mmCIF file of C-alpha atoms and ligand atoms in Angstrom:
data_model
loop_
_atom_site.group_PDB
_atom_site.id
_atom_site.type_symbol
_atom_site.label_atom_id
_atom_site.label_comp_id
_atom_site.label_asym_id
_atom_site.label_seq_id
_atom_site.Cartn_x
_atom_site.Cartn_y
_atom_site.Cartn_z
ATOM 1 C CA MET S 1 0.000 0.000 0.000
ATOM 2 C CA PHE S 2 0.975 3.644 -0.406
ATOM 3 C CA PRO S 3 3.642 4.900 -0.112
ATOM 4 C CA GLN S 4 5.359 1.559 -0.957
ATOM 5 C CA VAL S 5 3.013 0.998 -3.882
ATOM 6 C CA ARG S 6 2.846 3.843 -6.362
ATOM 7 C CA MET S 7 0.835 3.096 -9.484
ATOM 8 C CA ARG S 8 2.306 6.104 -11.254
ATOM 9 C CA ARG S 9 5.768 4.450 -11.453
ATOM 10 C CA LEU S 10 4.835 2.510 -14.569
ATOM 11 C CA ARG S 11 3.205 5.390 -16.387
ATOM 12 C CA ASN S 12 6.358 7.121 -17.562
ATOM 13 C CA GLY S 13 8.733 6.409 -20.424
ATOM 14 C CA LYS S 14 8.922 3.223 -22.489
ATOM 15 C CA ILE S 15 7.554 1.108 -19.644
ATOM 16 C CA ARG S 16 4.141 2.715 -20.204
ATOM 17 C CA GLU S 17 3.949 0.936 -23.559
ATOM 18 C CA MET S 18 5.345 -2.310 -22.153
ATOM 19 C CA VAL S 19 2.553 -2.642 -19.603
ATOM 20 C CA ARG S 20 -0.159 -1.823 -22.147
ATOM 21 C CA GLU S 21 -2.776 -4.600 -22.006
ATOM 22 C CA THR S 22 -4.729 -3.987 -25.204
ATOM 23 C CA SER S 23 -3.618 -3.052 -28.676
ATOM 24 C CA LEU S 24 -5.498 -2.269 -31.830
ATOM 25 C CA SER S 25 -4.304 -3.754 -35.073
ATOM 26 C CA VAL S 26 -5.368 -3.516 -38.668
ATOM 27 C CA ASN S 27 -5.944 -7.281 -38.421
ATOM 28 C CA ASP S 28 -8.915 -6.632 -36.149
ATOM 29 C CA LEU S 29 -10.888 -4.790 -38.803
ATOM 30 C CA ILE S 30 -13.776 -5.637 -41.092
ATOM 31 C CA TYR S 31 -14.770 -2.936 -43.560
ATOM 32 C CA PRO S 32 -18.471 -2.657 -44.518
ATOM 33 C CA MET S 33 -19.271 -1.832 -48.157
ATOM 34 C CA PHE S 34 -22.597 -0.925 -49.780
ATOM 35 C CA ILE S 35 -23.056 -2.103 -53.350
ATOM 36 C CA ASP S 36 -25.931 -0.577 -55.288
ATOM 37 C CA GLU S 37 -27.214 -2.042 -58.533
ATOM 38 C CA ASN S 38 -29.040 1.153 -59.482
ATOM 39 C CA ILE S 39 -26.119 3.545 -59.860
ATOM 40 C CA ASP S 40 -23.103 3.876 -62.109
ATOM 41 C CA SER S 41 -20.989 6.198 -60.024
ATOM 42 C CA PRO S 42 -20.395 6.389 -56.261
ATOM 43 C CA MET S 43 -23.162 7.982 -54.228
ATOM 44 C CA THR S 44 -22.180 9.774 -51.038
ATOM 45 C CA MET S 45 -24.378 9.702 -47.934
ATOM 46 C CA SER S 46 -24.881 12.841 -45.899
ATOM 47 C CA SER S 47 -25.012 11.136 -42.501
ATOM 48 C CA MET S 48 -21.990 8.909 -43.143
ATOM 49 C CA PRO S 49 -19.186 11.191 -44.340
ATOM 50 C CA GLY S 50 -16.604 9.326 -46.381
ATOM 51 C CA VAL S 51 -18.818 6.279 -46.980
ATOM 52 C CA SER S 52 -20.401 5.819 -50.409
ATOM 53 C CA ARG S 53 -22.693 3.408 -52.121
ATOM 54 C CA LEU S 54 -20.814 1.886 -55.017
ATOM 55 C CA PRO S 55 -21.827 0.400 -58.344
ATOM 56 C CA VAL S 56 -21.042 -3.313 -58.760
ATOM 57 C CA GLU S 57 -18.166 -2.521 -61.148
ATOM 58 C CA MET S 58 -16.359 -0.553 -58.424
ATOM 59 C CA ALA S 59 -16.640 -3.153 -55.682
ATOM 60 C CA SER S 60 -13.283 -4.729 -56.386
ATOM 61 C CA ASP S 61 -11.454 -1.359 -56.519
ATOM 62 C CA GLU S 62 -12.787 -0.477 -53.110
ATOM 63 C CA ALA S 63 -11.976 -3.917 -51.701
ATOM 64 C CA LYS S 64 -8.478 -3.586 -53.138
ATOM 65 C CA GLU S 65 -8.005 -0.230 -51.463
ATOM 66 C CA ALA S 66 -8.946 -1.821 -48.139
ATOM 67 C CA ALA S 67 -6.690 -4.829 -48.754
ATOM 68 C CA ASP S 68 -3.782 -2.558 -49.728
ATOM 69 C CA LEU S 69 -4.168 -0.830 -46.385
ATOM 70 C CA GLY S 70 -3.817 -4.235 -44.722
ATOM 71 C CA ILE S 71 -7.492 -4.677 -43.815
ATOM 72 C CA PRO S 72 -8.121 -8.429 -43.966
ATOM 73 C CA ALA S 73 -11.876 -8.517 -44.521
ATOM 74 C CA VAL S 74 -14.848 -6.696 -46.003
ATOM 75 C CA ILE S 75 -18.557 -7.260 -45.418
ATOM 76 C CA LEU S 76 -20.946 -6.586 -48.286
ATOM 77 C CA PHE S 77 -24.458 -5.162 -48.216
ATOM 78 C CA GLY S 78 -26.486 -5.027 -51.411
ATOM 79 C CA ILE S 79 -29.084 -2.607 -52.713
ATOM 80 C CA PRO S 80 -31.014 -4.435 -55.442
ATOM 81 C CA SER S 81 -32.843 -2.944 -58.421
ATOM 82 C CA ASN S 82 -35.950 -4.894 -57.559
ATOM 83 C CA LYS S 83 -37.708 -5.352 -54.248
ATOM 84 C CA ASP S 84 -40.696 -7.626 -53.725
ATOM 85 C CA GLU S 85 -42.707 -9.054 -50.885
ATOM 86 C CA THR S 86 -40.445 -12.051 -50.196
ATOM 87 C CA GLY S 87 -37.150 -10.383 -51.136
ATOM 88 C CA SER S 88 -36.468 -12.833 -53.959
ATOM 89 C CA ASN S 89 -33.551 -10.795 -55.327
ATOM 90 C CA ALA S 90 -31.643 -11.810 -52.204
ATOM 91 C CA TRP S 91 -30.992 -15.334 -53.527
ATOM 92 C CA ASP S 92 -30.765 -14.493 -57.239
ATOM 93 C CA GLU S 93 -27.503 -15.905 -58.565
ATOM 94 C CA ASN S 94 -27.136 -12.711 -60.604
ATOM 95 C CA GLY S 95 -28.120 -10.508 -57.682
ATOM 96 C CA VAL S 96 -26.129 -7.493 -56.616
ATOM 97 C CA VAL S 97 -24.156 -9.136 -53.809
ATOM 98 C CA GLN S 98 -23.530 -12.303 -55.796
ATOM 99 C CA ARG S 99 -22.104 -10.262 -58.682
ATOM 100 C CA ALA S 100 -20.015 -8.097 -56.374
ATOM 101 C CA VAL S 101 -18.570 -11.118 -54.552
ATOM 102 C CA HIS S 102 -17.740 -12.742 -57.839
ATOM 103 C CA GLU S 103 -15.946 -9.591 -59.073
ATOM 104 C CA ILE S 104 -13.971 -9.131 -55.892
ATOM 105 C CA LYS S 105 -12.867 -12.756 -55.656
ATOM 106 C CA ASN S 106 -11.957 -12.771 -59.343
ATOM 107 C CA GLU S 107 -9.753 -9.710 -58.947
ATOM 108 C CA LEU S 108 -8.322 -10.255 -55.499
ATOM 109 C CA GLY S 109 -8.600 -13.949 -54.670
ATOM 110 C CA LYS S 110 -7.253 -14.644 -51.204
ATOM 111 C CA ASP S 111 -5.989 -11.075 -50.724
ATOM 112 C CA VAL S 112 -9.289 -10.152 -49.132
ATOM 113 C CA TYR S 113 -11.705 -12.196 -47.059
ATOM 114 C CA VAL S 114 -15.248 -11.559 -48.248
ATOM 115 C CA ILE S 115 -18.121 -11.771 -45.784
ATOM 116 C CA THR S 116 -21.706 -11.212 -46.894
ATOM 117 C CA ASP S 117 -24.578 -9.874 -44.837
ATOM 118 C CA VAL S 118 -27.442 -12.335 -45.146
ATOM 119 C CA CYS S 119 -30.758 -10.594 -44.592
ATOM 120 C CA LEU S 120 -33.922 -9.854 -46.518
ATOM 121 C CA CYS S 121 -34.584 -6.275 -45.367
ATOM 122 C CA GLU S 122 -32.802 -4.612 -48.273
ATOM 123 C CA TYR S 123 -34.714 -6.829 -50.699
ATOM 124 C CA THR S 124 -38.265 -6.771 -49.377
ATOM 125 C CA SER S 125 -40.788 -4.126 -50.456
ATOM 126 C CA HIS S 126 -41.942 -3.716 -46.832
ATOM 127 C CA GLY S 127 -38.347 -3.495 -45.572
ATOM 128 C CA HIS S 128 -38.610 -6.120 -42.839
ATOM 129 C CA CYS S 129 -36.069 -8.881 -42.280
ATOM 130 C CA GLY S 130 -38.508 -11.712 -42.904
ATOM 131 C CA VAL S 131 -41.653 -12.871 -44.649
ATOM 132 C CA VAL S 132 -44.594 -10.726 -43.589
ATOM 133 C CA ASP S 133 -48.260 -11.419 -43.047
ATOM 134 C CA MET S 134 -49.416 -8.054 -44.374
ATOM 135 C CA GLU S 135 -52.908 -8.307 -42.933
ATOM 136 C CA LYS S 136 -51.739 -8.963 -39.397
ATOM 137 C CA GLU S 137 -48.560 -6.902 -39.859
ATOM 138 C CA GLN S 138 -46.548 -9.783 -38.420
ATOM 139 C CA ILE S 139 -43.049 -10.869 -39.328
ATOM 140 C CA LEU S 140 -43.167 -14.651 -39.739
ATOM 141 C CA ASN S 141 -40.236 -16.596 -38.389
ATOM 142 C CA ASP S 142 -40.375 -20.096 -39.820
ATOM 143 C CA PRO S 143 -41.280 -19.290 -43.453
ATOM 144 C CA THR S 144 -38.259 -16.953 -43.496
ATOM 145 C CA LEU S 145 -35.734 -19.663 -42.598
ATOM 146 C CA PRO S 146 -35.513 -21.490 -45.958
ATOM 147 C CA LEU S 147 -35.157 -18.144 -47.743
ATOM 148 C CA LEU S 148 -32.171 -17.264 -45.566
ATOM 149 C CA GLY S 149 -30.708 -20.697 -46.301
ATOM 150 C CA LYS S 150 -31.060 -20.169 -50.058
ATOM 151 C CA THR S 151 -29.555 -16.699 -49.813
ATOM 152 C CA ALA S 152 -26.540 -17.915 -47.853
ATOM 153 C CA VAL S 153 -25.934 -20.736 -50.334
ATOM 154 C CA SER S 154 -26.123 -18.333 -53.289
ATOM 155 C CA HIS S 155 -23.517 -16.085 -51.627
ATOM 156 C CA ALA S 156 -21.224 -19.016 -50.922
ATOM 157 C CA LEU S 157 -21.538 -20.321 -54.470
ATOM 158 C CA ALA S 158 -20.674 -16.847 -55.762
ATOM 159 C CA GLY S 159 -17.440 -17.103 -53.781
ATOM 160 C CA ALA S 160 -18.132 -15.608 -50.353
ATOM 161 C CA ASP S 161 -15.683 -16.762 -47.689
ATOM 162 C CA MET S 162 -18.139 -16.356 -44.802
ATOM 163 C CA VAL S 163 -21.824 -15.532 -44.379
ATOM 164 C CA ALA S 164 -23.256 -13.273 -41.696
ATOM 165 C CA PRO S 165 -26.991 -13.574 -41.031
ATOM 166 C CA SER S 166 -28.381 -10.434 -39.402
ATOM 167 C CA GLY S 167 -32.142 -10.920 -39.410
ATOM 168 C CA MET S 168 -32.612 -12.134 -35.814
ATOM 169 C CA MET S 169 -34.943 -14.991 -36.789
ATOM 170 C CA ASP S 170 -35.006 -17.883 -34.324
ATOM 171 C CA GLY S 171 -33.310 -20.958 -35.769
ATOM 172 C CA MET S 172 -31.601 -19.053 -38.585
ATOM 173 C CA ILE S 173 -28.140 -20.430 -37.846
ATOM 174 C CA LYS S 174 -29.337 -24.027 -37.911
ATOM 175 C CA SER S 175 -31.200 -23.555 -41.208
ATOM 176 C CA ILE S 176 -28.280 -21.795 -42.824
ATOM 177 C CA ARG S 177 -25.783 -24.392 -41.569
ATOM 178 C CA ASN S 178 -27.976 -27.190 -42.963
ATOM 179 C CA ALA S 179 -28.464 -25.434 -46.283
ATOM 180 C CA LEU S 180 -24.732 -24.801 -46.672
ATOM 181 C CA ASP S 181 -23.846 -28.371 -45.728
ATOM 182 C CA GLN S 182 -26.344 -29.831 -48.177
ATOM 183 C CA ASN S 183 -24.965 -27.695 -50.986
ATOM 184 C CA ASN S 184 -21.318 -28.524 -50.796
ATOM 185 C CA CYS S 185 -20.410 -25.538 -48.647
ATOM 186 C CA LYS S 186 -19.391 -27.339 -45.463
ATOM 187 C CA ASP S 187 -16.311 -25.190 -45.038
ATOM 188 C CA ILE S 188 -18.064 -21.825 -45.129
ATOM 189 C CA PRO S 189 -18.196 -20.383 -41.606
ATOM 190 C CA ILE S 190 -21.107 -18.433 -40.168
ATOM 191 C CA MET S 191 -20.728 -15.190 -38.265
ATOM 192 C CA SER S 192 -24.026 -14.731 -36.467
ATOM 193 C CA TYR S 193 -25.421 -11.348 -35.583
ATOM 194 C CA ALA S 194 -26.523 -13.298 -32.513
ATOM 195 C CA VAL S 195 -27.021 -10.384 -30.176
ATOM 196 C CA LYS S 196 -28.586 -7.579 -32.132
ATOM 197 C CA TYR S 197 -30.479 -4.899 -30.299
ATOM 198 C CA SER S 198 -33.407 -2.882 -31.552
ATOM 199 C CA SER S 199 -31.381 0.304 -31.672
ATOM 200 C CA ALA S 200 -31.740 3.890 -32.839
ATOM 201 C CA PHE S 201 -28.023 3.781 -33.640
ATOM 202 C CA TYR S 202 -28.866 2.134 -36.993
ATOM 203 C CA GLY S 203 -30.453 5.337 -38.323
ATOM 204 C CA PRO S 204 -27.814 6.361 -40.871
ATOM 205 C CA PHE S 205 -27.439 2.761 -42.131
ATOM 206 C CA ARG S 206 -31.049 2.698 -43.183
ATOM 207 C CA GLU S 207 -30.319 5.557 -45.557
ATOM 208 C CA ALA S 208 -27.116 3.859 -46.677
ATOM 209 C CA ALA S 209 -28.716 0.493 -47.393
ATOM 210 C CA ASP S 210 -32.132 1.783 -48.302
ATOM 211 C CA SER S 211 -33.639 -0.500 -45.668
ATOM 212 C CA GLY S 212 -36.290 1.547 -43.895
ATOM 213 C CA TYR S 213 -39.616 -0.215 -43.326
ATOM 214 C CA SER S 214 -43.196 0.456 -44.323
ATOM 215 C CA PHE S 215 -44.880 -0.290 -40.993
ATOM 216 C CA GLY S 216 -43.974 -0.828 -37.335
ATOM 217 C CA ASP S 217 -40.374 -1.257 -36.307
ATOM 218 C CA ARG S 218 -37.980 -4.156 -35.767
ATOM 219 C CA SER S 219 -38.726 -4.660 -32.094
ATOM 220 C CA SER S 220 -40.605 -7.940 -32.593
ATOM 221 C CA TYR S 221 -37.354 -9.600 -33.626
ATOM 222 C CA GLN S 222 -34.473 -7.419 -32.414
ATOM 223 C CA MET S 223 -33.580 -7.351 -28.730
ATOM 224 C CA ASP S 224 -34.690 -4.976 -26.003
ATOM 225 C CA PRO S 225 -31.729 -2.724 -25.049
ATOM 226 C CA ALA S 226 -32.662 -3.255 -21.401
ATOM 227 C CA ASN S 227 -31.710 -6.949 -21.480
ATOM 228 C CA SER S 228 -28.417 -8.632 -20.732
ATOM 229 C CA ASP S 229 -29.203 -12.218 -19.611
ATOM 230 C CA GLU S 230 -31.209 -12.610 -22.794
ATOM 231 C CA ALA S 231 -28.059 -11.866 -24.785
ATOM 232 C CA ILE S 232 -26.351 -14.835 -23.159
ATOM 233 C CA ARG S 233 -29.226 -17.099 -24.197
ATOM 234 C CA GLU S 234 -29.174 -15.750 -27.763
ATOM 235 C CA ALA S 235 -25.440 -16.355 -28.065
ATOM 236 C CA GLU S 236 -25.643 -19.805 -26.493
ATOM 237 C CA LEU S 237 -28.393 -20.941 -28.869
ATOM 238 C CA ASP S 238 -26.492 -19.718 -31.915
ATOM 239 C CA ILE S 239 -23.332 -21.468 -30.759
ATOM 240 C CA LEU S 240 -25.309 -24.692 -30.332
ATOM 241 C CA GLU S 241 -26.790 -24.235 -33.814
ATOM 242 C CA GLY S 242 -23.303 -23.984 -35.282
ATOM 243 C CA ALA S 243 -22.243 -20.336 -35.351
ATOM 244 C CA ASP S 244 -18.475 -19.951 -35.733
ATOM 245 C CA VAL S 245 -18.320 -16.299 -34.719
ATOM 246 C CA ILE S 246 -20.753 -14.427 -32.494
ATOM 247 C CA MET S 247 -21.453 -10.745 -33.017
ATOM 248 C CA VAL S 248 -22.722 -8.106 -30.634
ATOM 249 C CA LYS S 249 -24.369 -5.089 -32.215
ATOM 250 C CA PRO S 250 -24.252 -2.131 -31.661
ATOM 251 C CA ALA S 251 -20.895 -1.994 -29.911
ATOM 252 C CA LEU S 252 -20.440 1.113 -27.850
ATOM 253 C CA SER S 253 -23.565 1.124 -25.706
ATOM 254 C CA TYR S 254 -23.245 -2.655 -25.311
ATOM 255 C CA LEU S 255 -19.667 -3.151 -24.117
ATOM 256 C CA ASP S 256 -20.977 -4.859 -20.980
ATOM 257 C CA ILE S 257 -22.754 -7.419 -23.158
ATOM 258 C CA LEU S 258 -19.667 -7.930 -25.292
ATOM 259 C CA HIS S 259 -17.589 -8.530 -22.194
ATOM 260 C CA ARG S 260 -20.068 -11.017 -20.722
ATOM 261 C CA ILE S 261 -20.248 -12.990 -23.936
ATOM 262 C CA LYS S 262 -16.523 -13.149 -24.562
ATOM 263 C CA THR S 263 -15.861 -14.119 -20.953
ATOM 264 C CA LYS S 264 -18.553 -16.770 -20.814
ATOM 265 C CA PHE S 265 -18.115 -18.522 -24.155
ATOM 266 C CA ASN S 266 -14.489 -17.894 -25.208
ATOM 267 C CA ILE S 267 -15.620 -17.974 -28.813
ATOM 268 C CA PRO S 268 -14.383 -15.653 -31.571
ATOM 269 C CA THR S 269 -16.436 -12.549 -31.007
ATOM 270 C CA ALA S 270 -17.144 -9.609 -33.267
ATOM 271 C CA ALA S 271 -18.593 -6.212 -32.462
ATOM 272 C CA TYR S 272 -20.328 -3.905 -34.924
ATOM 273 C CA ASN S 273 -19.407 -0.254 -34.451
ATOM 274 C CA VAL S 274 -22.597 0.839 -36.207
ATOM 275 C CA SER S 275 -23.542 3.768 -38.394
ATOM 276 C CA GLY S 276 -24.908 5.965 -35.591
ATOM 277 C CA GLU S 277 -21.746 5.520 -33.535
ATOM 278 C CA PHE S 278 -19.741 6.542 -36.588
ATOM 279 C CA ALA S 279 -21.986 9.508 -37.417
ATOM 280 C CA MET S 280 -21.821 10.956 -33.884
ATOM 281 C CA ILE S 281 -18.042 11.097 -33.952
ATOM 282 C CA LYS S 282 -17.897 12.473 -37.484
ATOM 283 C CA ALA S 283 -20.449 15.167 -36.647
ATOM 284 C CA ALA S 284 -18.783 16.282 -33.428
ATOM 285 C CA GLY S 285 -15.419 16.227 -35.207
ATOM 286 C CA ARG S 286 -16.749 18.467 -37.939
ATOM 287 C CA MET S 287 -18.152 20.878 -35.394
ATOM 288 C CA GLY S 288 -14.716 21.060 -33.803
ATOM 289 C CA TRP S 289 -16.152 19.754 -30.535
ATOM 290 C CA LEU S 290 -14.062 16.580 -30.387
ATOM 291 C CA ASP S 291 -10.784 15.422 -31.859
ATOM 292 C CA GLU S 292 -12.169 12.928 -34.375
ATOM 293 C CA LYS S 293 -9.019 10.851 -34.786
ATOM 294 C CA LYS S 294 -8.342 10.514 -31.073
ATOM 295 C CA ILE S 295 -11.946 9.660 -30.303
ATOM 296 C CA MET S 296 -12.019 7.070 -33.073
ATOM 297 C CA TYR S 297 -8.940 5.412 -31.623
ATOM 298 C CA GLU S 298 -10.216 5.493 -28.050
ATOM 299 C CA VAL S 299 -13.625 4.106 -29.017
ATOM 300 C CA LEU S 300 -12.239 1.254 -31.109
ATOM 301 C CA LEU S 301 -9.702 0.449 -28.397
ATOM 302 C CA SER S 302 -12.499 0.256 -25.827
ATOM 303 C CA ILE S 303 -14.399 -2.211 -28.023
ATOM 304 C CA LYS S 304 -11.299 -4.378 -28.286
ATOM 305 C CA ARG S 305 -10.627 -4.138 -24.540
ATOM 306 C CA ALA S 306 -14.200 -5.176 -23.758
ATOM 307 C CA GLY S 307 -13.610 -8.451 -25.603
ATOM 308 C CA ALA S 308 -13.970 -8.055 -29.363
ATOM 309 C CA ASP S 309 -11.613 -10.116 -31.505
ATOM 310 C CA MET S 310 -12.773 -8.223 -34.573
ATOM 311 C CA ILE S 311 -14.579 -4.969 -35.201
ATOM 312 C CA LEU S 312 -16.854 -4.107 -38.098
ATOM 313 C CA THR S 313 -16.367 -0.396 -38.578
ATOM 314 C CA TYR S 314 -16.772 2.372 -41.138
ATOM 315 C CA PHE S 315 -13.561 3.777 -39.629
ATOM 316 C CA ALA S 316 -11.560 0.782 -40.901
ATOM 317 C CA LYS S 317 -9.695 2.677 -43.611
ATOM 318 C CA ASP S 318 -9.121 5.715 -41.349
ATOM 319 C CA LEU S 319 -7.720 3.548 -38.574
ATOM 320 C CA ALA S 320 -5.578 1.524 -40.970
ATOM 321 C CA ARG S 321 -4.017 4.768 -42.239
ATOM 322 C CA MET S 322 -3.468 5.989 -38.705
ATOM 323 C CA LEU S 323 -1.724 2.758 -37.682
ATOM 324 C CA GLN S 324 0.620 2.782 -40.707
HETATM 325 C C1 LIG K 401 -30.062 -5.326 -41.243
HETATM 326 C C2 LIG K 401 -28.867 -4.591 -40.813
HETATM 327 C C3 LIG K 401 -28.855 -3.363 -40.158
HETATM 328 C C4 LIG K 401 -27.515 -3.042 -39.945
HETATM 329 C C5 LIG K 401 -26.742 -4.063 -40.475
HETATM 330 N N1 LIG K 401 -27.605 -5.030 -40.991
HETATM 331 C C6 LIG K 401 -29.923 -2.427 -39.810
HETATM 332 C C7 LIG K 401 -31.133 -2.838 -39.118
HETATM 333 O O1 LIG K 401 -31.244 -3.894 -38.499
HETATM 334 O O2 LIG K 401 -32.079 -2.040 -39.186
HETATM 335 C C8 LIG K 401 -27.043 -1.796 -39.269
HETATM 336 C C9 LIG K 401 -25.643 -1.416 -39.461
HETATM 337 C C10 LIG K 401 -25.318 -0.036 -39.061
HETATM 338 O O3 LIG K 401 -26.154 0.727 -38.516
HETATM 339 O O4 LIG K 401 -24.167 0.356 -39.298
HETATM 340 N N2 LIG K 401 -29.812 -6.285 -42.198
#
């Protein structure tokens, strides 16, 4: 005890770095990309400065830029030309994500690991993540499962290295695992958005991915932000169904959840630093109220410290440049 023990002794000089417990590396990063079938030049988004929707033809250039910065992985979201009630463009072998994956893998091969978001919300006319009973305004769980399976298989056959279902349907990991296994895709891992909260932090993304909804909200399938034990059950079920990586989303307001999950299951764990978390920092930075670069670093470091092995973030390229 004081004065024998003085915590400040290790805070000066090189030893400060030697006792550092957490470090951020470019290897931790997954860079989200939005591919839009309806455009032929990049389209900027006002609430996500520096992030653009890209035409299919530019997907591999953008992935190459990320890979050249040392970022190991990208995750693709698609904006299709056609939406319908079941979201059938999602499993079209010539769909937007399938074409983009094909392009990227053709150009870059193993230089970039391609993950695809598997969800119907960008493809359905009502914007929900599953099949809907329009009369009752209900999102139907079980009829959605085979559609997610088909979608995942179509991504894998197009060349995706990993699929990431984000629709929060019960049993989705099991159905997708079965569908992949029955279609010669036994080696494709699944990163489950296992613990996904019904969050206002997704606001800017819905502009980015054109995935707003025509009625209600997503609270009948996404989690209540008040719950923590429920997150453990969600993660446990997905692990039992065969998930290889578990994701917590959003990240920043849910670091306690991330920590509980990593500590309890010791499974590779991802955290999604979502669009609203990105937009807040960009906005305050632009106002001159915060130092954007320092805040970005501190926030991403905190996500890593809480237990994330990998971080999906729109800051990926910025951080990669900073670490160079
Ligand atoms: C849905 C999906 C969402 C995000 C990723 N996948 C939005 C939602 O559930 O409404 C949000 C990502 C972000 O905000 O950055 N497929």
